[in-house]
C-alpha positions as protocol buffer text, in pm:
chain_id: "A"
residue {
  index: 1
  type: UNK
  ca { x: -254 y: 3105 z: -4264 }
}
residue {
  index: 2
  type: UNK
  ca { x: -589 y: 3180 z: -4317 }
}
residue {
  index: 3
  type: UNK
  ca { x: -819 y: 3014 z: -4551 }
}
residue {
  index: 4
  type: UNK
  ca { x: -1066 y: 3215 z: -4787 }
}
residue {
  index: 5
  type: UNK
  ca { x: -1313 y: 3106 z: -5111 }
}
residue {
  index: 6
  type: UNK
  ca { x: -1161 y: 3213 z: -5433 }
}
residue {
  index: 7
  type: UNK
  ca { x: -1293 y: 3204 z: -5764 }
}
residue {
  index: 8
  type: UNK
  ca { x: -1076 y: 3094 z: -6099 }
}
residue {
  index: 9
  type: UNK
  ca { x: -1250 y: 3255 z: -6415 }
}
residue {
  index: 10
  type: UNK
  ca { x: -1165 y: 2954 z: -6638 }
}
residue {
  index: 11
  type: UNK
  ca { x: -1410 y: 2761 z: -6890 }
}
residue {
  index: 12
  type: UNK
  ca { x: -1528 y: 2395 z: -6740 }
}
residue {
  index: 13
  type: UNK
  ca { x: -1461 y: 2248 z: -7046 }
}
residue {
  index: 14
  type: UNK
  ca { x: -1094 y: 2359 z: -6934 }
}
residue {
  index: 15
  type: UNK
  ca { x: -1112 y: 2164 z: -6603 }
}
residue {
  index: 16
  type: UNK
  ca { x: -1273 y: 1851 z: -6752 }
}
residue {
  index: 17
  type: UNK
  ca { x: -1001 y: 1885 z: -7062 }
}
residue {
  index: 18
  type: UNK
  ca { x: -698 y: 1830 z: -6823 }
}
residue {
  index: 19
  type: UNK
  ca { x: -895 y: 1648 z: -6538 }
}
residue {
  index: 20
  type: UNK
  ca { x: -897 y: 1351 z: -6859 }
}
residue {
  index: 21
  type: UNK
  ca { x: -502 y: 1367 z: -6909 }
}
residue {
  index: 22
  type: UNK
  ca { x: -374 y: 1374 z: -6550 }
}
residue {
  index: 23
  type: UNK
  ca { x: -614 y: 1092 z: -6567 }
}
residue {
  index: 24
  type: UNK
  ca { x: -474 y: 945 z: -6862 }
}
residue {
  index: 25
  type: UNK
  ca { x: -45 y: 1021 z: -6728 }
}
residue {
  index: 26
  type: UNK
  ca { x: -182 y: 856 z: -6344 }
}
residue {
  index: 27
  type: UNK
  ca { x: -290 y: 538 z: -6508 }
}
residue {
  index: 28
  type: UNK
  ca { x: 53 y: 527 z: -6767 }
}
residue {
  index: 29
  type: UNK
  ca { x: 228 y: 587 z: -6442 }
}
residue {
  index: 30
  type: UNK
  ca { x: 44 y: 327 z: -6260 }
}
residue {
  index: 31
  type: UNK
  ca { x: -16 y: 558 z: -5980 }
}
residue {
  index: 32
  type: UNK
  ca { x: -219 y: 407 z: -5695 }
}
residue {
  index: 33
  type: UNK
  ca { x: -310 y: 689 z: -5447 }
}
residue {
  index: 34
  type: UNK
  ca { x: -237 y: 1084 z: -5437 }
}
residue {
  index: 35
  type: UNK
  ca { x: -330 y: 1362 z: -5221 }
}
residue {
  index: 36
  type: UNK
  ca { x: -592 y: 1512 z: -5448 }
}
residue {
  index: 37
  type: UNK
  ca { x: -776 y: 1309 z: -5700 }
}
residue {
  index: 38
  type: UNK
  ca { x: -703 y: 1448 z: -6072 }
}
residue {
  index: 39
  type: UNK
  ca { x: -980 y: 1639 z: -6103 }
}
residue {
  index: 40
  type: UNK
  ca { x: -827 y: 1843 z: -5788 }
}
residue {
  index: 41
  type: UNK
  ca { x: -514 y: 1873 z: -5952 }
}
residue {
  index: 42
  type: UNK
  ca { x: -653 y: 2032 z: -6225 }
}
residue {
  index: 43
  type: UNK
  ca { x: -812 y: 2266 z: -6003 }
}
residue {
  index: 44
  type: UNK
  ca { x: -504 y: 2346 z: -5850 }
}
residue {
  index: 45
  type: UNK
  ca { x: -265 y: 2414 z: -6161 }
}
residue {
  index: 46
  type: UNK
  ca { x: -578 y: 2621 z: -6323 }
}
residue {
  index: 47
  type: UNK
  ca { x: -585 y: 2863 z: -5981 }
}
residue {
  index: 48
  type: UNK
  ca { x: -207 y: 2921 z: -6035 }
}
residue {
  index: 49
  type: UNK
  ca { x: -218 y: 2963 z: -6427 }
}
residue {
  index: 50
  type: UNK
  ca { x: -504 y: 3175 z: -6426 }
}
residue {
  index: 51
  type: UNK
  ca { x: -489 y: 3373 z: -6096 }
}
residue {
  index: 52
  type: UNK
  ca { x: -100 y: 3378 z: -6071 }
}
residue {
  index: 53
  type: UNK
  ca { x: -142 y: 3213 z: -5672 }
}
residue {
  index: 54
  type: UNK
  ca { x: 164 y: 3129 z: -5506 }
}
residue {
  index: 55
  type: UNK
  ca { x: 238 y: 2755 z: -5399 }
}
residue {
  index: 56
  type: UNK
  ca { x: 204 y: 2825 z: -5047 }
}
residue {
  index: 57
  type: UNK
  ca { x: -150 y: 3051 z: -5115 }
}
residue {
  index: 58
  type: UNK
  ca { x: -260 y: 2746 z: -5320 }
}
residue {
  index: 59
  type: UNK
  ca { x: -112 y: 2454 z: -5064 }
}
residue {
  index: 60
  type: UNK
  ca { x: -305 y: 2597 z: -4802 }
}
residue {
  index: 61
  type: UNK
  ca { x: -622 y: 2616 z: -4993 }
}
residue {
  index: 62
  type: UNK
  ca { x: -600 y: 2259 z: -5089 }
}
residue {
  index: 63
  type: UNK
  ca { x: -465 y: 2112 z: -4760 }
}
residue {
  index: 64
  type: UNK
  ca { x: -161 y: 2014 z: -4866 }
}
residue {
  index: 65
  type: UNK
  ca { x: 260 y: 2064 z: -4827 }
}
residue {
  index: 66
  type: UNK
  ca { x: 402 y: 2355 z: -5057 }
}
residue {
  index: 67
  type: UNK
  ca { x: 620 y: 2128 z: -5192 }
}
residue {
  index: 68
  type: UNK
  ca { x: 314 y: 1879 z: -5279 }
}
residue {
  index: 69
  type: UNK
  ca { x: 131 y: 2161 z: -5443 }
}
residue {
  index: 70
  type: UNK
  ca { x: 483 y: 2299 z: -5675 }
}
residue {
  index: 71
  type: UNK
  ca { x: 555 y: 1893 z: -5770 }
}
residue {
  index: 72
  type: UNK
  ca { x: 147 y: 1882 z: -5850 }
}
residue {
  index: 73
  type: UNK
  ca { x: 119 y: 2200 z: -6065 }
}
residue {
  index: 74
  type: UNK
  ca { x: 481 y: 2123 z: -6258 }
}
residue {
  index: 75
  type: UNK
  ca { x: 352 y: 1750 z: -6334 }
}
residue {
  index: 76
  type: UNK
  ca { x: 24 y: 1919 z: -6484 }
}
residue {
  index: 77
  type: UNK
  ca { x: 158 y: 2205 z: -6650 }
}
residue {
  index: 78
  type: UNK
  ca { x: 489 y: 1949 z: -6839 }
}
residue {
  index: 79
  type: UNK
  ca { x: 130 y: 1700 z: -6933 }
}
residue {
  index: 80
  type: UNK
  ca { x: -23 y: 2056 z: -7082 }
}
residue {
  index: 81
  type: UNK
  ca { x: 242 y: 2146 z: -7296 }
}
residue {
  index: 82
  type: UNK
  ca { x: 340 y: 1824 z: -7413 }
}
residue {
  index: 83
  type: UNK
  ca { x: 10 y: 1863 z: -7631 }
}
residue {
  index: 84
  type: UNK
  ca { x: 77 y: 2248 z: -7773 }
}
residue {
  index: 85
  type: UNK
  ca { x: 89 y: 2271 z: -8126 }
}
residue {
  index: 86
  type: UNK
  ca { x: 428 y: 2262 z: -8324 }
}
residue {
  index: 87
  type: UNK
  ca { x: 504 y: 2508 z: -8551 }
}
residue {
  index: 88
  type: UNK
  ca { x: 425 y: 2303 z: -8850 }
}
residue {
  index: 89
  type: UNK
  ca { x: 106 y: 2127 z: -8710 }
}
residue {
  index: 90
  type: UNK
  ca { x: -8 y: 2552 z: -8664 }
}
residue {
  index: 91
  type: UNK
  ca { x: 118 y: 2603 z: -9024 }
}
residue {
  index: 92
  type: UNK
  ca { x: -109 y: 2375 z: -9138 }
}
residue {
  index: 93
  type: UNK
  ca { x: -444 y: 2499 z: -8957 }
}
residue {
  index: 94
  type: UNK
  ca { x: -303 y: 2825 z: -9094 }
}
residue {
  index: 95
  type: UNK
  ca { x: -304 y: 2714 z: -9445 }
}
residue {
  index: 96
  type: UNK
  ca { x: -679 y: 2717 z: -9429 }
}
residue {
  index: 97
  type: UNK
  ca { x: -735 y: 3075 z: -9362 }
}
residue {
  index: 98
  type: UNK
  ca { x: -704 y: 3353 z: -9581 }
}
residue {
  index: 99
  type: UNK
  ca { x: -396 y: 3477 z: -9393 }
}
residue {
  index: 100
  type: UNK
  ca { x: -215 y: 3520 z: -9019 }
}
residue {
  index: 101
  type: UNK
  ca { x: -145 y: 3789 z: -8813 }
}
residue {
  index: 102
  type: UNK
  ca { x: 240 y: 3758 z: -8638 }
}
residue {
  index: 103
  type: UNK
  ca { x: 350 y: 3982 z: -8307 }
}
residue {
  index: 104
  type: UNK
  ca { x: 607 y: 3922 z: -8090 }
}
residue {
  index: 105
  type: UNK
  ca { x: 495 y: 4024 z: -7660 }
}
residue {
  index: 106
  type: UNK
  ca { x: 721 y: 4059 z: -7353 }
}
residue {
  index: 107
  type: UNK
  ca { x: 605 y: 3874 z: -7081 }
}
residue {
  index: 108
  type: UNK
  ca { x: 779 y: 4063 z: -6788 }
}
residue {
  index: 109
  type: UNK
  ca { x: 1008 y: 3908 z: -6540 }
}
residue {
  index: 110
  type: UNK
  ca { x: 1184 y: 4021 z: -6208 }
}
residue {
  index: 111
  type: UNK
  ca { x: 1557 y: 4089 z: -6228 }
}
residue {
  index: 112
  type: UNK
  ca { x: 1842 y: 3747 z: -6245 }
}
residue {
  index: 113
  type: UNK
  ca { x: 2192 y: 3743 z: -6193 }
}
residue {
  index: 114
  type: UNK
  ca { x: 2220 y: 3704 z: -6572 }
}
residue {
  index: 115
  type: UNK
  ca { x: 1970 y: 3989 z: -6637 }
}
residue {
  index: 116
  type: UNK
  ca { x: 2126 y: 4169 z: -6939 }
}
residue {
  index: 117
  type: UNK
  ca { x: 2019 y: 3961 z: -7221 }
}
residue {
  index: 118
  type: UNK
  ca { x: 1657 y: 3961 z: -7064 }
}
residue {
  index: 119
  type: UNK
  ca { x: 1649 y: 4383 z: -7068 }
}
residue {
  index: 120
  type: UNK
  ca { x: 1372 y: 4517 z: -7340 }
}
residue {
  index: 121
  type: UNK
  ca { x: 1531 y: 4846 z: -7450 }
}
residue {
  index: 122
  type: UNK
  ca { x: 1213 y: 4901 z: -7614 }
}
residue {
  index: 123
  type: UNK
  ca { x: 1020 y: 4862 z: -7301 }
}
residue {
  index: 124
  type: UNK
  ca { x: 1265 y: 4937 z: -7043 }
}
residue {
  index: 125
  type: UNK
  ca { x: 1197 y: 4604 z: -6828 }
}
residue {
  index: 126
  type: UNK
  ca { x: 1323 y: 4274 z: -6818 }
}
residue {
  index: 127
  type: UNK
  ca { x: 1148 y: 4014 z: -6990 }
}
residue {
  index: 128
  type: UNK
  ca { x: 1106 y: 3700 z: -7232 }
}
residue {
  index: 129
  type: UNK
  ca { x: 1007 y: 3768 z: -7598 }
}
residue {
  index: 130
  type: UNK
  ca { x: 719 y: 3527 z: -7735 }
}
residue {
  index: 131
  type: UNK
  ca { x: 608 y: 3513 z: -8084 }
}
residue {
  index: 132
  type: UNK
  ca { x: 268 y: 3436 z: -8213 }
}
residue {
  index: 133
  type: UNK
  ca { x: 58 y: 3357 z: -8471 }
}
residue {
  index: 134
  type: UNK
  ca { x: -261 y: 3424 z: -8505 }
}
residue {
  index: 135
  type: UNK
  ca { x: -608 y: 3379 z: -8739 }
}
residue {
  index: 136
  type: UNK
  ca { x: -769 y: 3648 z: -8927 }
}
residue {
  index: 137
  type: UNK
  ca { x: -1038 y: 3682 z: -8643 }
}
residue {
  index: 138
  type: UNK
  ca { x: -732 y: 3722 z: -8378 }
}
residue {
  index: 139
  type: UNK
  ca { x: -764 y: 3349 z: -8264 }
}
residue {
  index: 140
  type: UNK
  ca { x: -464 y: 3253 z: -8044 }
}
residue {
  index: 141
  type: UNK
  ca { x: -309 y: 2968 z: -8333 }
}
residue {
  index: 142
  type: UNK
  ca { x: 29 y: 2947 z: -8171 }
}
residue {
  index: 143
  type: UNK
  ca { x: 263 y: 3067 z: -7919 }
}
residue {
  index: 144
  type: UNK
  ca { x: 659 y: 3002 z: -7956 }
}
residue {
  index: 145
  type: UNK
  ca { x: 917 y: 2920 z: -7692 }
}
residue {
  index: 146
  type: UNK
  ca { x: 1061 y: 3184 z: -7498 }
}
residue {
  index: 147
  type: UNK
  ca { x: 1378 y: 3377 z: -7571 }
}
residue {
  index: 148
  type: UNK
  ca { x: 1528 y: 3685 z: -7394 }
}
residue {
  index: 149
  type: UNK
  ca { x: 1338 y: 3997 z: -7419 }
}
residue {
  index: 150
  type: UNK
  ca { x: 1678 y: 4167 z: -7609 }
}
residue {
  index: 151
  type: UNK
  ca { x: 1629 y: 3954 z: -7897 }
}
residue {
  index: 152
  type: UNK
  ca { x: 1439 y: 4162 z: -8153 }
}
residue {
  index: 153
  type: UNK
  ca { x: 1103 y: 4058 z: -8272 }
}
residue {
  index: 154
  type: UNK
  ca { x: 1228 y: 3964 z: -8665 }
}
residue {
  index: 155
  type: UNK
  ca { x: 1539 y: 3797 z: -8514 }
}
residue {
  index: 156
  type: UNK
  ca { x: 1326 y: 3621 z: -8266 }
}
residue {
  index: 157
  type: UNK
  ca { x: 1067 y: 3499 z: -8588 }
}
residue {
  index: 158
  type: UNK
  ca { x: 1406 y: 3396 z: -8771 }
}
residue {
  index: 159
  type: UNK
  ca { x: 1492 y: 3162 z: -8529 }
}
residue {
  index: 160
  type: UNK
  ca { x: 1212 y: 3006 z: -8454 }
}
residue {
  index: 161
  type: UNK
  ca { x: 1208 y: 2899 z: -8844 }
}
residue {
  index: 162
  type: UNK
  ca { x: 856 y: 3091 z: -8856 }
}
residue {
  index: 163
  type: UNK
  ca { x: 939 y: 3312 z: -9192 }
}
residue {
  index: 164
  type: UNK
  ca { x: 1067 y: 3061 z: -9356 }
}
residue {
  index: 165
  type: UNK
  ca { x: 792 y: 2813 z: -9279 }
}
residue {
  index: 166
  type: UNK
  ca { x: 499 y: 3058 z: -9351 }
}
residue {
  index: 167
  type: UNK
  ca { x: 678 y: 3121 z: -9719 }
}
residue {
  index: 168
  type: UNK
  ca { x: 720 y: 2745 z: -9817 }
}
residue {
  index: 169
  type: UNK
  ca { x: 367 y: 2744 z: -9759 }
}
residue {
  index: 170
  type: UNK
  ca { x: 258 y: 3036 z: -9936 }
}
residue {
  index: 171
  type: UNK
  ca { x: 58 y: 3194 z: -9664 }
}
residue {
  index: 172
  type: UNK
  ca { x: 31 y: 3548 z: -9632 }
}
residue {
  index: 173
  type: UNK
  ca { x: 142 y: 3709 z: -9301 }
}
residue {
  index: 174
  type: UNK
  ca { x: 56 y: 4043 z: -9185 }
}
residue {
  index: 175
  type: UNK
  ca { x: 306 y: 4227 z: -8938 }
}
residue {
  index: 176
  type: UNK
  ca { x: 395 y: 4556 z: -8762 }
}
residue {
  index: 177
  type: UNK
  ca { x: 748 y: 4743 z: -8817 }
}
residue {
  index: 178
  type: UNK
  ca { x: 962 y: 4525 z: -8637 }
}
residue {
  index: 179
  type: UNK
  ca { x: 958 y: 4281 z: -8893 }
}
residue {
  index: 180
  type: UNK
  ca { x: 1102 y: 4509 z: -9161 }
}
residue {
  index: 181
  type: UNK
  ca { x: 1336 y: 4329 z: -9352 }
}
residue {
  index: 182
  type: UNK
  ca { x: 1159 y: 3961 z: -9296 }
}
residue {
  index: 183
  type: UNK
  ca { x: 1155 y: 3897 z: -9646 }
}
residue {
  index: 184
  type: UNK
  ca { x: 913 y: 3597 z: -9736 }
}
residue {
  index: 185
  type: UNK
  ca { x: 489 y: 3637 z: -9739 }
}
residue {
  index: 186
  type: UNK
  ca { x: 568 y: 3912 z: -9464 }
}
residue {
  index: 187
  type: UNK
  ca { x: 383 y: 4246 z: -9528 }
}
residue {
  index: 188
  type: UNK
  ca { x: 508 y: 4538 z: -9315 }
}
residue {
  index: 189
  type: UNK
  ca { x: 372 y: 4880 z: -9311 }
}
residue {
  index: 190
  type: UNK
  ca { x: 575 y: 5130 z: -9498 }
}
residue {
  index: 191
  type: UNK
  ca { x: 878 y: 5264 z: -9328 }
}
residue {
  index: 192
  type: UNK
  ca { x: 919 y: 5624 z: -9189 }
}
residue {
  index: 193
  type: UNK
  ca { x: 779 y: 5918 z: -9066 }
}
residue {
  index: 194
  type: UNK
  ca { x: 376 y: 5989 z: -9121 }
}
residue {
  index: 195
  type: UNK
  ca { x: 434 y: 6355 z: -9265 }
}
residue {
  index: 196
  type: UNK
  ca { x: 692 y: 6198 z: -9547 }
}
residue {
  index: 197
  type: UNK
  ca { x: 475 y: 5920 z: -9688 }
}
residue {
  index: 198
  type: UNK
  ca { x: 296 y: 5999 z: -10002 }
}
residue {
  index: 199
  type: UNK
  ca { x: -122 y: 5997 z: -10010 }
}
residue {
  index: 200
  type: UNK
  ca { x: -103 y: 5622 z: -10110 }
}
residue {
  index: 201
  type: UNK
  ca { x: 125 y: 5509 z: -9886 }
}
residue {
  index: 202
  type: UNK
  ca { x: -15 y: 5644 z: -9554 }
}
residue {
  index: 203
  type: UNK
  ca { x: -352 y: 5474 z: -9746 }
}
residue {
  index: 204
  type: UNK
  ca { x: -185 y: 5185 z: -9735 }
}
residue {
  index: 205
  type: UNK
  ca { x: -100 y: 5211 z: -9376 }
}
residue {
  index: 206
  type: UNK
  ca { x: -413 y: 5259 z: -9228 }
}
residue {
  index: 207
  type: UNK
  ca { x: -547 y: 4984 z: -9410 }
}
residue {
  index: 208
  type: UNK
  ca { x: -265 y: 4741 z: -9297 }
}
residue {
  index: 209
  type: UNK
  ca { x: -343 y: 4880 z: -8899 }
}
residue {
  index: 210
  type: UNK
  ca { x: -661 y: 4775 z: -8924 }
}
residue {
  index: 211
  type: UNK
  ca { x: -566 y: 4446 z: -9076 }
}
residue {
  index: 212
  type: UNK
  ca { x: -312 y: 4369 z: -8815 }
}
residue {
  index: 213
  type: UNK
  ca { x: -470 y: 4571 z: -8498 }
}
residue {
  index: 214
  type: UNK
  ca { x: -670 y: 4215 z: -8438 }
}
residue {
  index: 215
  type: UNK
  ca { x: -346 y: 4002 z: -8304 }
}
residue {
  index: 216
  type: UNK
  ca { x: -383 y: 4215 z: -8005 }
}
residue {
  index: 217
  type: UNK
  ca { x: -685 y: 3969 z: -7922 }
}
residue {
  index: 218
  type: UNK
  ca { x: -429 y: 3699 z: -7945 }
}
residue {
  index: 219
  type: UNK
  ca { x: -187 y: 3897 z: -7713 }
}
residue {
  index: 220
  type: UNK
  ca { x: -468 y: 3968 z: -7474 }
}
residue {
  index: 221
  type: UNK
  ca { x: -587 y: 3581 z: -7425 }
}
residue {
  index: 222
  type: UNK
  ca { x: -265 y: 3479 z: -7360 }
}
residue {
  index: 223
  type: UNK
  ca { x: -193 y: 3764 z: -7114 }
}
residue {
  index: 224
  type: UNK
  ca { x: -538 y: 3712 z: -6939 }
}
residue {
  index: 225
  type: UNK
  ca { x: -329 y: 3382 z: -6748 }
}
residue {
  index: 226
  type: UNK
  ca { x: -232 y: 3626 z: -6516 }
}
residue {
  index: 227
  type: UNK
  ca { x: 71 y: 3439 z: -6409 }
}
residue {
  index: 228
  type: UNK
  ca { x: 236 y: 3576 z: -6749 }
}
residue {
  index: 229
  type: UNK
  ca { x: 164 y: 3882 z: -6635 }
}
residue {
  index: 230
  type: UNK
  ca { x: 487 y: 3887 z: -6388 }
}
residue {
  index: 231
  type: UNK
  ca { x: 699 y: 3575 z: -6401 }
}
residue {
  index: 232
  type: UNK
  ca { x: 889 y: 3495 z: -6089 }
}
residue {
  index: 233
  type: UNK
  ca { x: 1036 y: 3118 z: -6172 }
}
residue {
  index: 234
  type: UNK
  ca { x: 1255 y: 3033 z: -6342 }
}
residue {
  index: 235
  type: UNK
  ca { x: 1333 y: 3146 z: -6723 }
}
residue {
  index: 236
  type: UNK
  ca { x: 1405 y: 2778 z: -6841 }
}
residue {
  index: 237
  type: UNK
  ca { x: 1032 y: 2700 z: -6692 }
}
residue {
  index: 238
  type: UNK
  ca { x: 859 y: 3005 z: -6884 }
}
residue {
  index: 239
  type: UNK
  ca { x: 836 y: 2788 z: -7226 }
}
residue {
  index: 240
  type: UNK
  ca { x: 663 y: 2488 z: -7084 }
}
residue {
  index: 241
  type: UNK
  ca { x: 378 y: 2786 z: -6918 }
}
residue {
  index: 242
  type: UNK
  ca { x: 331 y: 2924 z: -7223 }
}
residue {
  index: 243
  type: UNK
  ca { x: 287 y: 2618 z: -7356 }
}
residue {
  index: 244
  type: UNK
  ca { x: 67 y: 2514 z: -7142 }
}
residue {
  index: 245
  type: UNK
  ca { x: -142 y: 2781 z: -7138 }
}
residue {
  index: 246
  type: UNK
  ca { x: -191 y: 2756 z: -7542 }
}
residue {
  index: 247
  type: UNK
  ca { x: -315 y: 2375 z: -7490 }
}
residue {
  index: 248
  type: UNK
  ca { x: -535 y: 2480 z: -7231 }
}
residue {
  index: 249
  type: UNK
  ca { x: -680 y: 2786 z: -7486 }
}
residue {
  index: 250
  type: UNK
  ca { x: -708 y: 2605 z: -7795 }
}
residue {
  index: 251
  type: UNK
  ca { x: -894 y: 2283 z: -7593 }
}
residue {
  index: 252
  type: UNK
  ca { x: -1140 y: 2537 z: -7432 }
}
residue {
  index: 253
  type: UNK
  ca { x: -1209 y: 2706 z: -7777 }
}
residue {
  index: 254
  type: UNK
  ca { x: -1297 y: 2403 z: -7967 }
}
């Protein structure tokens, strides 16, 4: 295999951020000698995250087995999202801004045996539906664990206890149409067709657009990992990326 220089368009802060915690999980395993020191293992699990590398790409790069390289980047991304943000700790930060935006995003996935729950009628692929929250300014606040991309976005909110917890605490939550029905501090758009709303209500509509159009920041950072971009492990290992990849934003962004 041949052997190239890549780049990894990632923060430093990033790099130092988990370099400190593989650090930190060596010394509470009382590891005594690896093939790449832990600042190289964060190198390695930031190529894949970022540039969506396979293991053998990446174990050639770094001079080491395939297998080495998949056990390295699993250990570092299961240390990542150990440190996400529950819902409640992101309620909280939430409670100090003037509201939150909520959207739900399919990260695509290839075909499985057990592919018909993962099939997005509503954009004809197979994927994993994500919630998130985010801050007025579009800030990435918190990212949910995966469910299959036929669960609807409001159903998908619902279960993840993310209604209810934004009404106990009285924060306002601005959403698109496929929340209709939330209930709670939820504010949809009006329903139906442009030409049937009245003056006011199509008013009413722009403004909330323009409210809400700012999540798709939020949607965007988390889809610039471009390993989310087309997910080819596992489904049960999607939540723990995601995860991972929101610890890795919210540390860099500090």
């Amino acid at each position: 295999m041949l052997v190239y220089p890549s780049a990894v368009d990632v923060s430093s802060s990033a790099l130092r951020f988990l370099s400190a915690k593989l650090r930190r999980h060596r010394r509470e395993l009382g590891t005594r000698w690896r093939r790449l020191s832990a600042g190289r293992q964060a190198l390695l699990a930031l190529a894949h995250l970022r540039n969506g590398h396979p293991y053998a790409q990446l174990a050639a790069a770094f001079d080491i087995g395939t297998t080495t390289a998949y056990r390295y980047i699993t250990e570092a991304v299961e240390v990542l999202a150990a440190l996400a943000p529950t819902l409640a700790e992101a309620v909280r930060t939430a409670s100090t801004k003037a509201f939150v935006l909520l959207d739900g995003t399919l990260l695509p996935i290839g075909r499985i045996a057990a592919d018909r729950p993962f099939y997005c009628g509503k954009h004809k692929r197979h994927g994993i539906n994500v919630q998130l929250l985010a801050d007025p300014s579009g800030r990435l606040l918190w990212a949910s664990p995966a469910l299959p991309g036929a669960v609807h976005d409001v159903r998908a909110a619902r279960e993840h206890g993310v209604i209810d917890a934004l009404a106990e605490a009285g924060i306002t939550c601005w959403a698109d149409k496929g929340y209709r029905g939330a209930g709670g501090t939820v504010r949809v758009p009006y329903w139906g067709r442009w030409e049937t709303l009245s003056t006011g209500q199509q008013e009413v509509n722009r403004s909330h657009a323009k409210i809400r159009a700012l999540v798709e920041k939020a949607v965007a950072t988390l889809k610039s990992w471009r390993l989310l971009r087309k997910l080819r492990c596992s489904t049960t290992r999607i939540t723990s990326l995601v995860q991972a990849v929101l610890t890795l934003h919210l540390a860099s962004s500090e």
